[in-house]
């Protein structure tokens, strides 16, 4: 192997709180066991190891959740998180899909991470994150349980994301009072961030309005090896080798990493000039080896005249948003809140 | 101002003083990791981190194909990061030195129950701290949990649910006239709703159950309204069989229990299985065959089957026993059967089972324990005495499978609500298996269950399902401790589901227990237990 076999564990331990280090390292090791060299994936063990939580229609910390079947054909489920009104401790079943009463209510369609292969909408880490987003943004969150690789390659995840957007935009109970429209924001981390971009493209092409995209440490790549990949390989939980594995698992067989799914502004990418693409907030962690690709993405949007805000967090690692006990969490959540609220006070 | 949590390691202090005795609070779990589904004591973070580092070094330095090795390991309790890492360290350390060609073993052909795990260390990993699950986040308040999977498309679906709830509510408040008129309205509305799936499908059965309850209001608890709900034993057996064929719940139960029993019987030459509800003995041929093929040869197997007395002078239990004996003989397993006829489980006394001290005992309860929860205020609940005598047998293992639902809440409306969503999910799953010819009778089987939950009260209400979290507490208090069903059982169960070729079923691991559900809603939970040694039986 090209990279150094000395695992720089001490370095990663110094930049994150200990419990976060334990959490992310645990994922790293578990995921090592699940990826087979022949490209197959130990799904049974993955599901066994994944910590899941059920939906809970009783409010906990002001948020309740329930699962919906968005598409029976593909068994596509999504978990909906709503803020509880007032001090209610028990939500009447009938009120799960009660129409929203706010003048303007952001509806966040959330795509969890996991490099297209891991995690689910009901994974504990993502259930927790979505609940936080409800509280912080005063939004409804719809977390999509999209189909995963390698069993379901491109474009399944995008198809599922698109199905969810169509479903959400057609729910009358999610419409803001002000304009009888659903105010949709797409938010995702890692592979979820990648899905956000591609689903937004479909929305634009089909005329469904998406008000904004938020990409947290999005998964992008390309055939060349960027500087950041070479510099940070293996240093902060992630290796080039494992990234390559996930692209081989997701992309159509025989395709390389310049496929537009992986490299939207690469040689096979689409030109976004003149398109009514939603405004974007791109969050990049300075210790993520993919940062050069993520920065290239933000630049690509900028060059195409799109509205993009880049948030570069020098000392952040992958997964920093999973636990709140680090210095990056609050500022990022503040930015997210402002991003989805900016149309609230327009007269 | 946001709802950001305090960056502390001790945020998840156990709120449950717990009914168990002595004063020492369990050491505090790291609250943030608990929110992510992991159990790590705050004070042990450093230790766990060191073990992770060691594991990583071993993995990096191992020439072996880690994924192949590690997937043959049986994993237990993934929530406990420390012990999970240890299991792997043990596994990898002991195999790192093997010559390379031994590591290229092809995948063994799958033979359920015989897929002998290659753990070099066959120990059960027992939950270290029986109260640990109480220190999990409020999100995991399972007693109050209400898990709903819905696909309400049309307004009439929503209205129907609204009316069902209103009807149940008026019933609860004794307003029978109002409840009755709502029944009529609902029957009218039913015509406009999609009755092939979801709420529409099951609404009809609930409307039916409610009307039985209303129109028999003067006779609740006396048994006459419940006559529909509890049929004759032979009727029940027929319906049971169709339910067994039409959907995977019972098969999952049998399969998972057998796997655990097989492992518990390892190394024992005399084994005794006590089945709390023999029915047609559908669970046992697989176990008999697995024991026959056990390396080292089969043990002497005794099976004691409990069931209701048969009418007309037949001895159904004995007939089933004879069939099983024939099968055992054909595979050279020494086998003895005994039937214990009892119309209620609480009528069974341990001496009837004739347990010998030399044998390893497995107690198998598939959806029976909840029937013992009926409250008669004048005596000790039957569940207590039954659990006590089970424990006195000192079984090697007790396998328990129960419906994962909260159908025994004190308030009728709460039970009704929970049942509405539970059974609509179950009917949905049945609908997906629509090619099975047994579906119609399977639906009647489920319908009777619904009827019992909704119409009956007192001693007639037998279907008192309680969720896994409650059973954990009950069994722990009664002096049992959990044996963890591992990743091997999980994998076998998942593979069983593929036989049904229906997408939508999901097997999940839940603190050492396995649940089978539909569309993310667990519907049935399987767990394994043994007598806790420290417990003093009064």
PDB file of N, CA, C and O in Angstrom, chain B residues 457-479:
ATOM      1  N   UNK B 457     -62.324  -7.960  28.892  1.00  0.00           N
ATOM      2  CA  UNK B 457     -61.767  -7.386  30.114  1.00  0.00           C
ATOM      3  C   UNK B 457     -61.578  -8.487  31.144  1.00  0.00           C
ATOM      4  O   UNK B 457     -62.041  -9.602  30.965  1.00  0.00           O
ATOM      5  N   UNK B 458     -60.904  -8.141  32.208  1.00  0.00           N
ATOM      6  CA  UNK B 458     -60.751  -9.087  33.321  1.00  0.00           C
ATOM      7  C   UNK B 458     -60.046 -10.356  32.900  1.00  0.00           C
ATOM      8  O   UNK B 458     -59.102 -10.339  32.117  1.00  0.00           O
ATOM      9  N   UNK B 459     -60.539 -11.448  33.403  1.00  0.00           N
ATOM     10  CA  UNK B 459     -59.854 -12.716  33.148  1.00  0.00           C
ATOM     11  C   UNK B 459     -60.036 -13.174  31.708  1.00  0.00           C
ATOM     12  O   UNK B 459     -59.289 -14.017  31.226  1.00  0.00           O
ATOM     13  N   UNK B 460     -61.026 -12.594  31.017  1.00  0.00           N
ATOM     14  CA  UNK B 460     -61.230 -12.995  29.626  1.00  0.00           C
ATOM     15  C   UNK B 460     -60.204 -12.358  28.697  1.00  0.00           C
ATOM     16  O   UNK B 460     -59.939 -12.854  27.616  1.00  0.00           O
ATOM     17  N   UNK B 461     -59.635 -11.238  29.133  1.00  0.00           N
ATOM     18  CA  UNK B 461     -58.662 -10.566  28.255  1.00  0.00           C
ATOM     19  C   UNK B 461     -57.299 -11.222  28.477  1.00  0.00           C
ATOM     20  O   UNK B 461     -56.603 -10.974  29.454  1.00  0.00           O
ATOM     21  N   UNK B 462     -56.944 -12.054  27.507  1.00  0.00           N
ATOM     22  CA  UNK B 462     -55.699 -12.816  27.626  1.00  0.00           C
ATOM     23  C   UNK B 462     -54.551 -12.165  26.869  1.00  0.00           C
ATOM     24  O   UNK B 462     -53.387 -12.362  27.177  1.00  0.00           O
ATOM     25  N   UNK B 463     -54.906 -11.400  25.824  1.00  0.00           N
ATOM     26  CA  UNK B 463     -53.861 -10.830  24.978  1.00  0.00           C
ATOM     27  C   UNK B 463     -53.363  -9.529  25.596  1.00  0.00           C
ATOM     28  O   UNK B 463     -53.684  -8.439  25.148  1.00  0.00           O
ATOM     29  N   UNK B 464     -52.562  -9.689  26.629  1.00  0.00           N
ATOM     30  CA  UNK B 464     -52.049  -8.518  27.357  1.00  0.00           C
ATOM     31  C   UNK B 464     -50.593  -8.277  26.979  1.00  0.00           C
ATOM     32  O   UNK B 464     -49.699  -8.373  27.815  1.00  0.00           O
ATOM     33  N   UNK B 465     -50.377  -7.922  25.729  1.00  0.00           N
ATOM     34  CA  UNK B 465     -49.001  -7.785  25.257  1.00  0.00           C
ATOM     35  C   UNK B 465     -48.308  -6.618  25.919  1.00  0.00           C
ATOM     36  O   UNK B 465     -48.897  -5.556  26.111  1.00  0.00           O
ATOM     37  N   UNK B 466     -47.048  -6.858  26.236  1.00  0.00           N
ATOM     38  CA  UNK B 466     -46.245  -5.768  26.785  1.00  0.00           C
ATOM     39  C   UNK B 466     -44.927  -5.695  26.044  1.00  0.00           C
ATOM     40  O   UNK B 466     -44.437  -6.703  25.551  1.00  0.00           O
ATOM     41  N   UNK B 467     -44.342  -4.505  25.958  1.00  0.00           N
ATOM     42  CA  UNK B 467     -43.113  -4.380  25.167  1.00  0.00           C
ATOM     43  C   UNK B 467     -41.892  -4.979  25.865  1.00  0.00           C
ATOM     44  O   UNK B 467     -41.896  -5.221  27.069  1.00  0.00           O
ATOM     45  N   UNK B 468     -40.886  -5.214  25.062  1.00  0.00           N
ATOM     46  CA  UNK B 468     -39.652  -5.849  25.497  1.00  0.00           C
ATOM     47  C   UNK B 468     -39.055  -5.197  26.738  1.00  0.00           C
ATOM     48  O   UNK B 468     -38.609  -5.884  27.662  1.00  0.00           O
ATOM     49  N   UNK B 469     -39.087  -3.873  26.779  1.00  0.00           N
ATOM     50  CA  UNK B 469     -38.488  -3.176  27.916  1.00  0.00           C
ATOM     51  C   UNK B 469     -39.162  -3.599  29.226  1.00  0.00           C
ATOM     52  O   UNK B 469     -38.508  -3.781  30.256  1.00  0.00           O
ATOM     53  N   UNK B 470     -40.476  -3.767  29.174  1.00  0.00           N
ATOM     54  CA  UNK B 470     -41.195  -4.177  30.379  1.00  0.00           C
ATOM     55  C   UNK B 470     -40.868  -5.620  30.746  1.00  0.00           C
ATOM     56  O   UNK B 470     -40.705  -5.955  31.914  1.00  0.00           O
ATOM     57  N   UNK B 471     -40.746  -6.472  29.722  1.00  0.00           N
ATOM     58  CA  UNK B 471     -40.411  -7.862  30.015  1.00  0.00           C
ATOM     59  C   UNK B 471     -39.016  -7.953  30.613  1.00  0.00           C
ATOM     60  O   UNK B 471     -38.752  -8.755  31.512  1.00  0.00           O
ATOM     61  N   UNK B 472     -38.124  -7.126  30.113  1.00  0.00           N
ATOM     62  CA  UNK B 472     -36.769  -7.111  30.662  1.00  0.00           C
ATOM     63  C   UNK B 472     -36.807  -6.817  32.156  1.00  0.00           C
ATOM     64  O   UNK B 472     -36.160  -7.486  32.956  1.00  0.00           O
ATOM     65  N   UNK B 473     -37.568  -5.797  32.501  1.00  0.00           N
ATOM     66  CA  UNK B 473     -37.658  -5.427  33.913  1.00  0.00           C
ATOM     67  C   UNK B 473     -38.257  -6.558  34.740  1.00  0.00           C
ATOM     68  O   UNK B 473     -37.761  -6.922  35.799  1.00  0.00           O
ATOM     69  N   UNK B 474     -39.359  -7.086  34.230  1.00  0.00           N
ATOM     70  CA  UNK B 474     -40.053  -8.145  34.950  1.00  0.00           C
ATOM     71  C   UNK B 474     -39.149  -9.349  35.164  1.00  0.00           C
ATOM     72  O   UNK B 474     -39.060  -9.896  36.265  1.00  0.00           O
ATOM     73  N   UNK B 475     -38.497  -9.798  34.130  1.00  0.00           N
ATOM     74  CA  UNK B 475     -37.679 -10.989  34.208  1.00  0.00           C
ATOM     75  C   UNK B 475     -36.442 -10.743  35.062  1.00  0.00           C
ATOM     76  O   UNK B 475     -36.013 -11.622  35.807  1.00  0.00           O
ATOM     77  N   UNK B 476     -35.909  -9.549  34.965  1.00  0.00           N
ATOM     78  CA  UNK B 476     -34.743  -9.244  35.790  1.00  0.00           C
ATOM     79  C   UNK B 476     -35.130  -9.254  37.264  1.00  0.00           C
ATOM     80  O   UNK B 476     -34.425  -9.824  38.094  1.00  0.00           O
ATOM     81  N   UNK B 477     -36.271  -8.672  37.559  1.00  0.00           N
ATOM     82  CA  UNK B 477     -36.743  -8.685  38.949  1.00  0.00           C
ATOM     83  C   UNK B 477     -37.045 -10.064  39.452  1.00  0.00           C
ATOM     84  O   UNK B 477     -36.942 -10.340  40.640  1.00  0.00           O
ATOM     85  N   UNK B 478     -37.442 -10.944  38.544  1.00  0.00           N
ATOM     86  CA  UNK B 478     -37.788 -12.304  38.960  1.00  0.00           C
ATOM     87  C   UNK B 478     -36.552 -13.183  39.070  1.00  0.00           C
ATOM     88  O   UNK B 478     -36.652 -14.385  39.314  1.00  0.00           O
ATOM     89  N   UNK B 479     -35.374 -12.588  38.865  1.00  0.00           N
ATOM     90  CA  UNK B 479     -34.154 -13.359  39.078  1.00  0.00           C
ATOM     91  C   UNK B 479     -33.567 -13.973  37.832  1.00  0.00           C
ATOM     92  O   UNK B 479     -32.836 -14.959  37.910  1.00  0.00           O
TER      93      UNK B 479
END
